[in-house]
PDB file of C-alpha atoms in Angstrom:
ATOM      1  CA  MET A   1      28.962 -14.497  20.968  1.00  0.00           C
ATOM      2  CA  ILE A   2      27.479 -18.081  20.196  1.00  0.00           C
ATOM      3  CA  LEU A   3      23.971 -16.642  20.300  1.00  0.00           C
ATOM      4  CA  SER A   4      21.919 -13.693  18.359  1.00  0.00           C
ATOM      5  CA  VAL A   5      18.716 -13.110  19.201  1.00  0.00           C
ATOM      6  CA  ILE A   6      16.915 -10.807  16.526  1.00  0.00           C
ATOM      7  CA  ILE A   7      13.981  -8.916  16.748  1.00  0.00           C
ATOM      8  CA  PRO A   8      12.681  -7.720  14.197  1.00  0.00           C
ATOM      9  CA  THR A   9       9.886  -4.464  14.970  1.00  0.00           C
ATOM     10  CA  TYR A  10       7.651  -2.265  14.038  1.00  0.00           C
ATOM     11  CA  ASN A  11       4.777   0.042  15.793  1.00  0.00           C
ATOM     12  CA  ARG A  12       4.678  -2.053  19.022  1.00  0.00           C
ATOM     13  CA  VAL A  13       7.062  -0.380  21.047  1.00  0.00           C
ATOM     14  CA  GLY A  14       4.838  -1.251  24.609  1.00  0.00           C
ATOM     15  CA  LYS A  15       4.711  -5.460  23.158  1.00  0.00           C
ATOM     16  CA  LEU A  16       8.532  -4.985  22.599  1.00  0.00           C
ATOM     17  CA  GLU A  17       9.677  -3.488  25.493  1.00  0.00           C
ATOM     18  CA  LYS A  18       8.373  -7.579  27.285  1.00  0.00           C
ATOM     19  CA  CYS A  19       9.884  -8.814  24.683  1.00  0.00           C
ATOM     20  CA  ILE A  20      13.340  -7.521  25.906  1.00  0.00           C
ATOM     21  CA  GLU A  21      12.559  -7.429  29.225  1.00  0.00           C
ATOM     22  CA  SER A  22      12.099 -11.618  29.208  1.00  0.00           C
ATOM     23  CA  LEU A  23      15.716 -11.783  27.276  1.00  0.00           C
ATOM     24  CA  SER A  24      17.201  -9.805  29.915  1.00  0.00           C
ATOM     25  CA  GLY A  25      16.147 -12.704  32.404  1.00  0.00           C
ATOM     26  CA  GLN A  26      17.000 -15.728  30.696  1.00  0.00           C
ATOM     27  CA  SER A  27      19.366 -18.515  32.158  1.00  0.00           C
ATOM     28  CA  LEU A  28      22.122 -18.428  29.744  1.00  0.00           C
ATOM     29  CA  ALA A  29      24.431 -15.888  30.698  1.00  0.00           C
ATOM     30  CA  ASN A  30      24.322 -12.339  29.273  1.00  0.00           C
ATOM     31  CA  GLU A  31      28.537 -12.651  27.752  1.00  0.00           C
ATOM     32  CA  MET A  32      26.697 -15.595  25.392  1.00  0.00           C
ATOM     33  CA  PHE A  33      24.155 -14.285  23.348  1.00  0.00           C
ATOM     34  CA  GLU A  34      22.920 -10.607  21.715  1.00  0.00           C
ATOM     35  CA  ILE A  35      19.999  -9.441  21.378  1.00  0.00           C
ATOM     36  CA  ILE A  36      19.266  -7.304  18.537  1.00  0.00           C
ATOM     37  CA  VAL A  37      16.410  -4.916  17.880  1.00  0.00           C
ATOM     38  CA  ILE A  38      15.251  -4.098  13.978  1.00  0.00           C
ATOM     39  CA  ASP A  39      13.282  -1.134  14.278  1.00  0.00           C
ATOM     40  CA  ASN A  40      11.872  -1.762  10.317  1.00  0.00           C
ATOM     41  CA  ALA A  41      10.608   2.158  10.240  1.00  0.00           C
ATOM     42  CA  SER A  42       8.420   2.620  13.502  1.00  0.00           C
ATOM     43  CA  THR A  43       6.982   5.813  13.214  1.00  0.00           C
ATOM     44  CA  ASP A  44       5.950   5.639  17.584  1.00  0.00           C
ATOM     45  CA  THR A  45       8.210   5.719  19.785  1.00  0.00           C
ATOM     46  CA  THR A  46      10.267   2.971  19.138  1.00  0.00           C
ATOM     47  CA  ARG A  47      13.605   4.495  19.001  1.00  0.00           C
ATOM     48  CA  GLU A  48      14.162   6.381  21.841  1.00  0.00           C
ATOM     49  CA  VAL A  49      12.585   3.774  24.733  1.00  0.00           C
ATOM     50  CA  ILE A  50      15.404   1.734  23.112  1.00  0.00           C
ATOM     51  CA  TYR A  51      18.176   4.176  23.856  1.00  0.00           C
ATOM     52  CA  ARG A  52      16.496   5.083  26.556  1.00  0.00           C
ATOM     53  CA  ILE A  53      16.968   1.031  28.171  1.00  0.00           C
ATOM     54  CA  LEU A  54      20.029   0.647  26.195  1.00  0.00           C
ATOM     55  CA  PRO A  55      22.703   1.842  28.973  1.00  0.00           C
ATOM     56  CA  LEU A  56      20.746  -0.703  30.898  1.00  0.00           C
ATOM     57  CA  ILE A  57      20.659  -4.109  28.620  1.00  0.00           C
ATOM     58  CA  LYS A  58      24.928  -4.431  27.544  1.00  0.00           C
ATOM     59  CA  ASN A  59      24.032  -7.328  25.124  1.00  0.00           C
ATOM     60  CA  LEU A  60      21.804  -5.249  23.364  1.00  0.00           C
ATOM     61  CA  SER A  61      21.438  -3.239  20.343  1.00  0.00           C
ATOM     62  CA  TYR A  62      19.853  -0.927  18.026  1.00  0.00           C
ATOM     63  CA  ILE A  63      19.589  -0.817  14.299  1.00  0.00           C
ATOM     64  CA  TYR A  64      17.380   1.335  11.878  1.00  0.00           C
ATOM     65  CA  GLU A  65      16.337  -0.443   8.916  1.00  0.00           C
ATOM     66  CA  SER A  66      14.509   1.947   6.704  1.00  0.00           C
ATOM     67  CA  THR A  67      13.385  -0.709   4.145  1.00  0.00           C
ATOM     68  CA  PRO A  68      10.034  -2.059   4.869  1.00  0.00           C
ATOM     69  CA  GLY A  69       9.219  -5.870   4.832  1.00  0.00           C
ATOM     70  CA  LEU A  70       9.883  -7.897   7.950  1.00  0.00           C
ATOM     71  CA  ASN A  71      12.476 -10.396   5.708  1.00  0.00           C
ATOM     72  CA  GLU A  72      14.251  -7.051   4.915  1.00  0.00           C
ATOM     73  CA  ALA A  73      14.743  -6.431   8.683  1.00  0.00           C
ATOM     74  CA  ARG A  74      15.406 -10.048   9.468  1.00  0.00           C
ATOM     75  CA  ASN A  75      17.955  -9.829   6.409  1.00  0.00           C
ATOM     76  CA  ARG A  76      19.166  -6.999   7.961  1.00  0.00           C
ATOM     77  CA  GLY A  77      19.873  -9.334  11.404  1.00  0.00           C
ATOM     78  CA  LEU A  78      21.342 -11.543   9.726  1.00  0.00           C
ATOM     79  CA  LYS A  79      23.973  -9.087   8.040  1.00  0.00           C
ATOM     80  CA  GLU A  80      24.735  -7.383  11.702  1.00  0.00           C
ATOM     81  CA  ALA A  81      24.956 -10.863  13.727  1.00  0.00           C
ATOM     82  CA  ARG A  82      27.927 -12.572  15.572  1.00  0.00           C
ATOM     83  CA  GLY A  83      26.275 -15.477  17.310  1.00  0.00           C
ATOM     84  CA  LEU A  84      26.453 -19.093  15.543  1.00  0.00           C
ATOM     85  CA  TYR A  85      23.288 -19.339  15.911  1.00  0.00           C
ATOM     86  CA  ILE A  86      20.449 -16.774  15.033  1.00  0.00           C
ATOM     87  CA  ALA A  87      17.429 -16.588  16.855  1.00  0.00           C
ATOM     88  CA  TYR A  88      14.445 -14.460  15.215  1.00  0.00           C
ATOM     89  CA  LEU A  89      11.112 -13.232  17.718  1.00  0.00           C
ATOM     90  CA  ASP A  90       8.118 -11.976  17.035  1.00  0.00           C
ATOM     91  CA  ASP A  91       7.968  -8.349  18.833  1.00  0.00           C
ATOM     92  CA  ASP A  92       4.408  -9.645  20.664  1.00  0.00           C
ATOM     93  CA  THR A  93       6.119 -12.339  22.033  1.00  0.00           C
ATOM     94  CA  VAL A  94       7.267 -13.533  26.106  1.00  0.00           C
ATOM     95  CA  THR A  95      10.452 -15.676  26.491  1.00  0.00           C
ATOM     96  CA  HIS A  96      10.270 -17.907  28.881  1.00  0.00           C
ATOM     97  CA  LYS A  97      13.464 -18.400  31.442  1.00  0.00           C
ATOM     98  CA  TYR A  98      15.358 -21.431  29.413  1.00  0.00           C
ATOM     99  CA  TRP A  99      14.914 -19.863  26.128  1.00  0.00           C
ATOM    100  CA  ALA A 100      17.996 -19.163  25.185  1.00  0.00           C
ATOM    101  CA  GLU A 101      19.407 -22.018  27.388  1.00  0.00           C
ATOM    102  CA  LYS A 102      17.907 -24.663  25.251  1.00  0.00           C
ATOM    103  CA  ILE A 103      17.976 -23.460  22.034  1.00  0.00           C
ATOM    104  CA  VAL A 104      21.934 -23.553  22.648  1.00  0.00           C
ATOM    105  CA  GLU A 105      21.862 -26.310  23.603  1.00  0.00           C
ATOM    106  CA  ALA A 106      20.194 -27.757  20.850  1.00  0.00           C
ATOM    107  CA  PHE A 107      22.791 -26.496  18.644  1.00  0.00           C
ATOM    108  CA  SER A 108      25.484 -27.837  20.741  1.00  0.00           C
ATOM    109  CA  ASN A 109      23.822 -31.405  21.391  1.00  0.00           C
ATOM    110  CA  VAL A 110      21.708 -32.928  18.807  1.00  0.00           C
ATOM    111  CA  ILE A 111      23.415 -35.475  16.759  1.00  0.00           C
ATOM    112  CA  PRO A 112      22.672 -34.721  13.477  1.00  0.00           C
ATOM    113  CA  GLN A 113      23.246 -31.261  14.091  1.00  0.00           C
ATOM    114  CA  PRO A 114      19.683 -29.845  12.895  1.00  0.00           C
ATOM    115  CA  GLY A 115      19.413 -26.750  10.702  1.00  0.00           C
ATOM    116  CA  VAL A 116      16.558 -24.628  12.508  1.00  0.00           C
ATOM    117  CA  VAL A 117      15.240 -25.379  16.405  1.00  0.00           C
ATOM    118  CA  GLY A 118      12.280 -24.157  17.459  1.00  0.00           C
ATOM    119  CA  GLY A 119       9.930 -25.345  20.228  1.00  0.00           C
ATOM    120  CA  PRO A 120       5.787 -24.012  21.121  1.00  0.00           C
ATOM    121  CA  VAL A 121       4.664 -20.971  20.098  1.00  0.00           C
ATOM    122  CA  LEU A 122       1.917 -20.854  23.180  1.00  0.00           C
ATOM    123  CA  PRO A 123      -1.218 -17.636  23.051  1.00  0.00           C
ATOM    124  CA  VAL A 124      -2.293 -15.167  25.185  1.00  0.00           C
ATOM    125  CA  TRP A 125      -5.953 -13.769  24.417  1.00  0.00           C
ATOM    126  CA  GLU A 126      -6.201 -10.042  24.466  1.00  0.00           C
ATOM    127  CA  GLY A 127      -9.660 -10.161  24.442  1.00  0.00           C
ATOM    128  CA  ASP A 128     -12.229 -13.145  24.249  1.00  0.00           C
ATOM    129  CA  LYS A 129     -11.134 -16.229  22.219  1.00  0.00           C
ATOM    130  CA  PRO A 130     -14.395 -16.031  19.700  1.00  0.00           C
ATOM    131  CA  TYR A 131     -15.938 -19.741  19.953  1.00  0.00           C
ATOM    132  CA  TRP A 132     -14.934 -20.453  16.224  1.00  0.00           C
ATOM    133  CA  LEU A 133     -11.605 -20.211  16.302  1.00  0.00           C
ATOM    134  CA  THR A 134     -11.226 -24.138  16.520  1.00  0.00           C
ATOM    135  CA  LYS A 135      -7.455 -25.872  16.000  1.00  0.00           C
ATOM    136  CA  ARG A 136      -7.757 -25.520  12.144  1.00  0.00           C
ATOM    137  CA  PHE A 137      -7.426 -21.854  12.846  1.00  0.00           C
ATOM    138  CA  GLU A 138      -4.357 -21.907  14.743  1.00  0.00           C
ATOM    139  CA  GLY A 139      -1.983 -21.434  12.677  1.00  0.00           C
ATOM    140  CA  ALA A 140      -3.033 -18.454  11.523  1.00  0.00           C
ATOM    141  CA  VAL A 141      -2.164 -16.834  14.189  1.00  0.00           C
ATOM    142  CA  SER A 142       1.401 -18.438  15.164  1.00  0.00           C
ATOM    143  CA  MET A 143       0.239 -21.532  17.505  1.00  0.00           C
ATOM    144  CA  ILE A 144       2.275 -24.862  17.633  1.00  0.00           C
ATOM    145  CA  ASN A 145       2.337 -27.085  20.166  1.00  0.00           C
ATOM    146  CA  TYR A 146       3.318 -30.484  19.523  1.00  0.00           C
ATOM    147  CA  GLY A 147       3.662 -31.711  23.340  1.00  0.00           C
ATOM    148  CA  SER A 148       6.652 -32.924  25.571  1.00  0.00           C
ATOM    149  CA  GLN A 149       8.757 -34.584  24.120  1.00  0.00           C
ATOM    150  CA  LYS A 150      11.417 -33.125  21.986  1.00  0.00           C
ATOM    151  CA  ARG A 151      11.961 -34.584  18.359  1.00  0.00           C
ATOM    152  CA  PHE A 152      12.739 -34.128  14.302  1.00  0.00           C
ATOM    153  CA  LEU A 153      10.202 -32.655  12.673  1.00  0.00           C
ATOM    154  CA  GLN A 154       8.157 -34.299  10.383  1.00  0.00           C
ATOM    155  CA  GLY A 155       5.685 -34.444   7.574  1.00  0.00           C
ATOM    156  CA  ARG A 156       3.554 -31.591   7.974  1.00  0.00           C
ATOM    157  CA  ASP A 157       4.079 -30.539  11.197  1.00  0.00           C
ATOM    158  CA  PHE A 158       6.163 -26.882  10.901  1.00  0.00           C
ATOM    159  CA  LEU A 159       8.156 -24.191  12.931  1.00  0.00           C
ATOM    160  CA  VAL A 160       6.392 -20.530  12.961  1.00  0.00           C
ATOM    161  CA  GLY A 161       8.722 -17.205  12.548  1.00  0.00           C
ATOM    162  CA  ALA A 162       8.189 -16.304  16.521  1.00  0.00           C
ATOM    163  CA  ASN A 163       9.727 -18.284  18.384  1.00  0.00           C
ATOM    164  CA  MET A 164      12.466 -20.510  15.227  1.00  0.00           C
ATOM    165  CA  ALA A 165      16.114 -20.063  15.030  1.00  0.00           C
ATOM    166  CA  PHE A 166      18.492 -21.166  12.783  1.00  0.00           C
ATOM    167  CA  LEU A 167      22.717 -22.617  12.355  1.00  0.00           C
ATOM    168  CA  LYS A 168      23.661 -19.114  10.770  1.00  0.00           C
ATOM    169  CA  ALA A 169      26.446 -20.538   8.067  1.00  0.00           C
ATOM    170  CA  ALA A 170      23.093 -22.529   7.161  1.00  0.00           C
ATOM    171  CA  LEU A 171      20.577 -19.059   6.232  1.00  0.00           C
ATOM    172  CA  VAL A 172      23.866 -17.478   5.050  1.00  0.00           C
ATOM    173  CA  GLN A 173      24.338 -20.274   2.567  1.00  0.00           C
ATOM    174  CA  ILE A 174      21.103 -19.969   1.672  1.00  0.00           C
ATOM    175  CA  GLY A 175      20.434 -16.286   0.582  1.00  0.00           C
ATOM    176  CA  GLY A 176      18.795 -15.390   4.181  1.00  0.00           C
ATOM    177  CA  PHE A 177      15.392 -14.719   3.135  1.00  0.00           C
ATOM    178  CA  LEU A 178      12.607 -14.290   0.575  1.00  0.00           C
ATOM    179  CA  PRO A 179      12.453 -10.441  -0.035  1.00  0.00           C
ATOM    180  CA  GLY A 180       9.315 -11.164  -1.620  1.00  0.00           C
ATOM    181  CA  LEU A 181       7.622 -12.827   1.504  1.00  0.00           C
ATOM    182  CA  ASP A 182       5.810 -11.776   4.568  1.00  0.00           C
ATOM    183  CA  ARG A 183       4.804  -9.050   6.275  1.00  0.00           C
ATOM    184  CA  LYS A 184       5.145  -5.594   4.262  1.00  0.00           C
ATOM    185  CA  GLY A 185       2.974  -2.651   5.587  1.00  0.00           C
ATOM    186  CA  SER A 186      -1.176  -3.569   5.391  1.00  0.00           C
ATOM    187  CA  LYS A 187      -0.403  -6.794   3.289  1.00  0.00           C
ATOM    188  CA  LEU A 188      -0.881 -10.006   5.941  1.00  0.00           C
ATOM    189  CA  LEU A 189       2.115 -11.900   3.521  1.00  0.00           C
ATOM    190  CA  SER A 190       3.797 -14.462   4.850  1.00  0.00           C
ATOM    191  CA  GLY A 191       5.743 -17.663   3.869  1.00  0.00           C
ATOM    192  CA  GLY A 192       9.675 -16.381   4.541  1.00  0.00           C
ATOM    193  CA  ASP A 193       9.762 -18.643   8.022  1.00  0.00           C
ATOM    194  CA  ILE A 194       8.547 -21.334   5.961  1.00  0.00           C
ATOM    195  CA  ALA A 195      10.521 -20.984   2.746  1.00  0.00           C
ATOM    196  CA  ALA A 196      13.798 -20.409   4.757  1.00  0.00           C
ATOM    197  CA  ILE A 197      12.720 -23.557   6.406  1.00  0.00           C
ATOM    198  CA  GLU A 198      12.403 -25.801   3.114  1.00  0.00           C
ATOM    199  CA  LYS A 199      15.860 -24.789   1.002  1.00  0.00           C
ATOM    200  CA  ILE A 200      17.863 -25.537   4.599  1.00  0.00           C
ATOM    201  CA  LYS A 201      15.818 -28.482   4.476  1.00  0.00           C
ATOM    202  CA  LYS A 202      17.028 -28.958   1.128  1.00  0.00           C
ATOM    203  CA  LEU A 203      20.604 -28.694   2.406  1.00  0.00           C
ATOM    204  CA  THR A 204      20.320 -31.660   4.396  1.00  0.00           C
ATOM    205  CA  TYR A 205      19.802 -30.397   7.720  1.00  0.00           C
ATOM    206  CA  GLN A 206      16.945 -31.806   9.409  1.00  0.00           C
ATOM    207  CA  VAL A 207      14.047 -29.521  11.826  1.00  0.00           C
ATOM    208  CA  TYR A 208      13.679 -30.417  15.709  1.00  0.00           C
ATOM    209  CA  TYR A 209      11.400 -29.359  18.402  1.00  0.00           C
ATOM    210  CA  ASP A 210      11.967 -28.460  21.667  1.00  0.00           C
ATOM    211  CA  PRO A 211       9.225 -27.965  24.060  1.00  0.00           C
ATOM    212  CA  ASP A 212      11.704 -25.966  26.751  1.00  0.00           C
ATOM    213  CA  ILE A 213      12.279 -23.434  23.595  1.00  0.00           C
ATOM    214  CA  SER A 214       8.953 -21.668  24.558  1.00  0.00           C
ATOM    215  CA  VAL A 215       7.753 -18.926  24.054  1.00  0.00           C
ATOM    216  CA  ASP A 216       4.389 -16.873  25.355  1.00  0.00           C
ATOM    217  CA  HIS A 217       2.812 -14.690  21.922  1.00  0.00           C
ATOM    218  CA  TYR A 218       0.382 -12.097  22.214  1.00  0.00           C
ATOM    219  CA  ILE A 219      -3.004 -12.549  20.832  1.00  0.00           C
ATOM    220  CA  SER A 220      -4.142  -8.907  19.709  1.00  0.00           C
ATOM    221  CA  THR A 221      -8.169  -8.241  20.139  1.00  0.00           C
ATOM    222  CA  GLU A 222      -7.897  -7.073  16.438  1.00  0.00           C
ATOM    223  CA  ARG A 223      -7.260 -10.402  14.696  1.00  0.00           C
ATOM    224  CA  LEU A 224     -10.075 -11.755  16.789  1.00  0.00           C
ATOM    225  CA  ASN A 225     -12.870 -11.323  14.169  1.00  0.00           C
ATOM    226  CA  HIS A 226     -14.047 -13.198  11.230  1.00  0.00           C
ATOM    227  CA  GLU A 227     -12.661  -9.827   8.809  1.00  0.00           C
ATOM    228  CA  TRP A 228      -9.393 -10.659  10.137  1.00  0.00           C
ATOM    229  CA  PHE A 229      -8.951 -14.409   9.122  1.00  0.00           C
ATOM    230  CA  ILE A 230     -10.615 -13.918   5.837  1.00  0.00           C
ATOM    231  CA  LYS A 231      -7.980 -10.848   5.040  1.00  0.00           C
ATOM    232  CA  ARG A 232      -5.554 -14.001   6.256  1.00  0.00           C
ATOM    233  CA  SER A 233      -6.393 -16.294   4.269  1.00  0.00           C
ATOM    234  CA  TYR A 234      -6.606 -14.587   1.369  1.00  0.00           C
ATOM    235  CA  TRP A 235      -3.021 -13.539   2.090  1.00  0.00           C
ATOM    236  CA  GLU A 236      -1.747 -16.954   2.734  1.00  0.00           C
ATOM    237  CA  GLY A 237      -2.747 -18.215   0.005  1.00  0.00           C
ATOM    238  CA  TYR A 238      -1.458 -15.458  -2.491  1.00  0.00           C
ATOM    239  CA  SER A 239       1.896 -16.067  -0.241  1.00  0.00           C
ATOM    240  CA  GLU A 240       2.065 -19.244  -1.002  1.00  0.00           C
ATOM    241  CA  ALA A 241       1.623 -19.256  -4.685  1.00  0.00           C
ATOM    242  CA  LEU A 242       4.051 -16.475  -4.783  1.00  0.00           C
ATOM    243  CA  MET A 243       6.481 -18.717  -2.531  1.00  0.00           C
ATOM    244  CA  TRP A 244       5.728 -21.508  -5.415  1.00  0.00           C
ATOM    245  CA  ARG A 245       7.154 -19.234  -7.874  1.00  0.00           C
ATOM    246  CA  MET A 246       9.964 -18.365  -6.515  1.00  0.00           C
ATOM    247  CA  LEU A 247      10.681 -21.536  -5.491  1.00  0.00           C
ATOM    248  CA  ASP A 248      10.147 -23.656  -8.456  1.00  0.00           C
ATOM    249  CA  LYS A 249      10.865 -21.497 -10.797  1.00  0.00           C
ATOM    250  CA  PRO A 250       7.924 -22.589 -12.709  1.00  0.00           C
ATOM    251  CA  SER A 251       7.988 -22.598 -16.704  1.00  0.00           C
ATOM    252  CA  LEU A 252       5.530 -20.796 -18.628  1.00  0.00           C
ATOM    253  CA  ILE A 253       3.817 -24.128 -19.306  1.00  0.00           C
ATOM    254  CA  ALA A 254       3.435 -25.658 -15.571  1.00  0.00           C
ATOM    255  CA  TRP A 255       2.685 -22.025 -14.738  1.00  0.00           C
ATOM    256  CA  SER A 256      -0.461 -22.000 -17.436  1.00  0.00           C
ATOM    257  CA  LYS A 257      -1.299 -25.150 -16.312  1.00  0.00           C
ATOM    258  CA  LYS A 258      -1.917 -24.661 -13.183  1.00  0.00           C
ATOM    259  CA  LEU A 259      -3.494 -20.940 -13.610  1.00  0.00           C
ATOM    260  CA  ILE A 260      -6.134 -23.173 -15.877  1.00  0.00           C
ATOM    261  CA  TYR A 261      -6.137 -25.544 -13.130  1.00  0.00           C
ATOM    262  CA  TYR A 262      -7.384 -23.274 -10.048  1.00  0.00           C
ATOM    263  CA  ILE A 263      -8.986 -21.352 -12.572  1.00  0.00           C
ATOM    264  CA  TYR A 264     -11.866 -24.276 -13.980  1.00  0.00           C
ATOM    265  CA  GLY A 265     -11.871 -25.602 -10.225  1.00  0.00           C
ATOM    266  CA  PHE A 266     -13.005 -22.568  -9.083  1.00  0.00           C
ATOM    267  CA  LEU A 267     -15.888 -22.325 -11.579  1.00  0.00           C
ATOM    268  CA  ARG A 268     -17.221 -25.572 -11.456  1.00  0.00           C
ATOM    269  CA  ASN A 269     -18.099 -24.749  -7.989  1.00  0.00           C
ATOM    270  CA  PRO A 270     -20.747 -22.743  -7.228  1.00  0.00           C
ATOM    271  CA  GLY A 271     -19.983 -22.645  -4.027  1.00  0.00           C
ATOM    272  CA  HIS A 272     -17.359 -21.258  -4.115  1.00  0.00           C
ATOM    273  CA  ILE A 273     -19.720 -17.108  -4.786  1.00  0.00           C
ATOM    274  CA  PHE A 274     -22.053 -18.514  -1.758  1.00  0.00           C
ATOM    275  CA  TYR A 275     -19.128 -18.452   0.606  1.00  0.00           C
ATOM    276  CA  LEU A 276     -17.732 -15.577  -1.497  1.00  0.00           C
ATOM    277  CA  LEU A 277     -20.540 -13.529  -0.699  1.00  0.00           C
ATOM    278  CA  ARG A 278     -22.680 -14.871   2.351  1.00  0.00           C
ATOM    279  CA  SER A 279     -21.849 -13.732   5.729  1.00  0.00           C
ATOM    280  CA  VAL A 280     -21.362 -16.996   7.738  1.00  0.00           C
ATOM    281  CA  LYS A 281     -21.363 -17.775  11.655  1.00  0.00           C
ATOM    282  CA  GLU A 282     -20.410 -21.323  12.192  1.00  0.00           C
ATOM    283  CA  PRO A 283     -17.411 -22.694  12.455  1.00  0.00           C
ATOM    284  CA  GLU A 284     -17.390 -25.101   9.947  1.00  0.00           C
ATOM    285  CA  LEU A 285     -18.123 -23.193   7.550  1.00  0.00           C
ATOM    286  CA  PHE A 286     -16.371 -19.790   8.722  1.00  0.00           C
ATOM    287  CA  TRP A 287     -13.443 -22.599   7.511  1.00  0.00           C
ATOM    288  CA  PHE A 288     -14.480 -22.944   4.044  1.00  0.00           C
ATOM    289  CA  LYS A 289     -15.195 -19.631   3.516  1.00  0.00           C
ATOM    290  CA  CYS A 290     -11.747 -18.932   4.779  1.00  0.00           C
ATOM    291  CA  MET A 291     -10.243 -21.286   2.185  1.00  0.00           C
ATOM    292  CA  VAL A 292     -12.504 -20.253  -0.785  1.00  0.00           C
ATOM    293  CA  HIS A 293     -10.494 -17.202   0.202  1.00  0.00           C
ATOM    294  CA  ALA A 294      -7.445 -18.449  -0.095  1.00  0.00           C
ATOM    295  CA  ARG A 295      -8.117 -20.206  -3.457  1.00  0.00           C
ATOM    296  CA  VAL A 296      -8.461 -16.764  -4.649  1.00  0.00           C
ATOM    297  CA  GLY A 297      -5.378 -15.122  -2.982  1.00  0.00           C
ATOM    298  CA  TYR A 298      -4.089 -18.077  -4.507  1.00  0.00           C
ATOM    299  CA  LEU A 299      -5.153 -17.261  -7.923  1.00  0.00           C
ATOM    300  CA  ALA A 300      -4.040 -13.764  -7.404  1.00  0.00           C
ATOM    301  CA  GLY A 301      -0.482 -14.516  -6.097  1.00  0.00           C
ATOM    302  CA  LEU A 302      -0.302 -16.245  -9.766  1.00  0.00           C
ATOM    303  CA  VAL A 303      -0.717 -13.780 -11.732  1.00  0.00           C
ATOM    304  CA  SER A 304       0.688 -11.032  -9.296  1.00  0.00           C
ATOM    305  CA  LEU A 305       3.859  -9.304 -11.084  1.00  0.00           C
ATOM    306  CA  ASN A 306       6.042  -9.746  -7.970  1.00  0.00           C
ATOM    307  CA  LYS A 307       8.078 -12.697  -7.534  1.00  0.00           C
TER     308      LYS A 307
END
């Protein structure tokens, strides 16, 4: 077994079926990879639907994980996986035909061998794309596309958890994903993918982008409104603060300095209060409003007992 494809899922059985269907049509031979569905305590018909299709897809397996949390589900998948390479998909994605084959090729042929590989995450809008959803907001809905050139990623370019694959040995070496980060219930925590990638980069591995490792990603209508993006911005700031505390393990002095810096920076700018309280429609102003909510989230993450 060379590749394990892990799909954490929670109450998205309809989209999960489409994701599995796309994997059953891969160019890579079925005996070369396994599909592991990690049911993270779903309350819909996920179990029944998967049991119905299990006999039809020989390389498919189902595991129930009762501990809530995306990273808990990812780590359970890592524990169960038999492949040399571990690929993760969101349950609302659909893979392109050569997706699995290109992942194996990247790990097998690229020199130096990358620790993480991935590719474009292309949006499928389930409703009309809002006029204010400019390029700045694309990361919030896991949209990435760095063009048609294969390359090692540098600088601020990043991969996202909806479509990423790891050298299993490297992922095991860093201890998998940090349990305190990423989605848990209604909390839009994030950063588990970034934290894992950053830890693997510290092992001297690089991150590789291949445009053929491509997936389509359904953007549900519930995300296409101001309220969701404001909530997402708050939790992104919160997650960034948690990640800093988890990875850097700052001293009390360093933590205090950062807390004072953010409080002072927030209070000295009256515009922050304006953007918190006022409704805005212009894309540029809404971007600033989201950034203010992210700063509030960062402050909350700094003082949170979770770490």
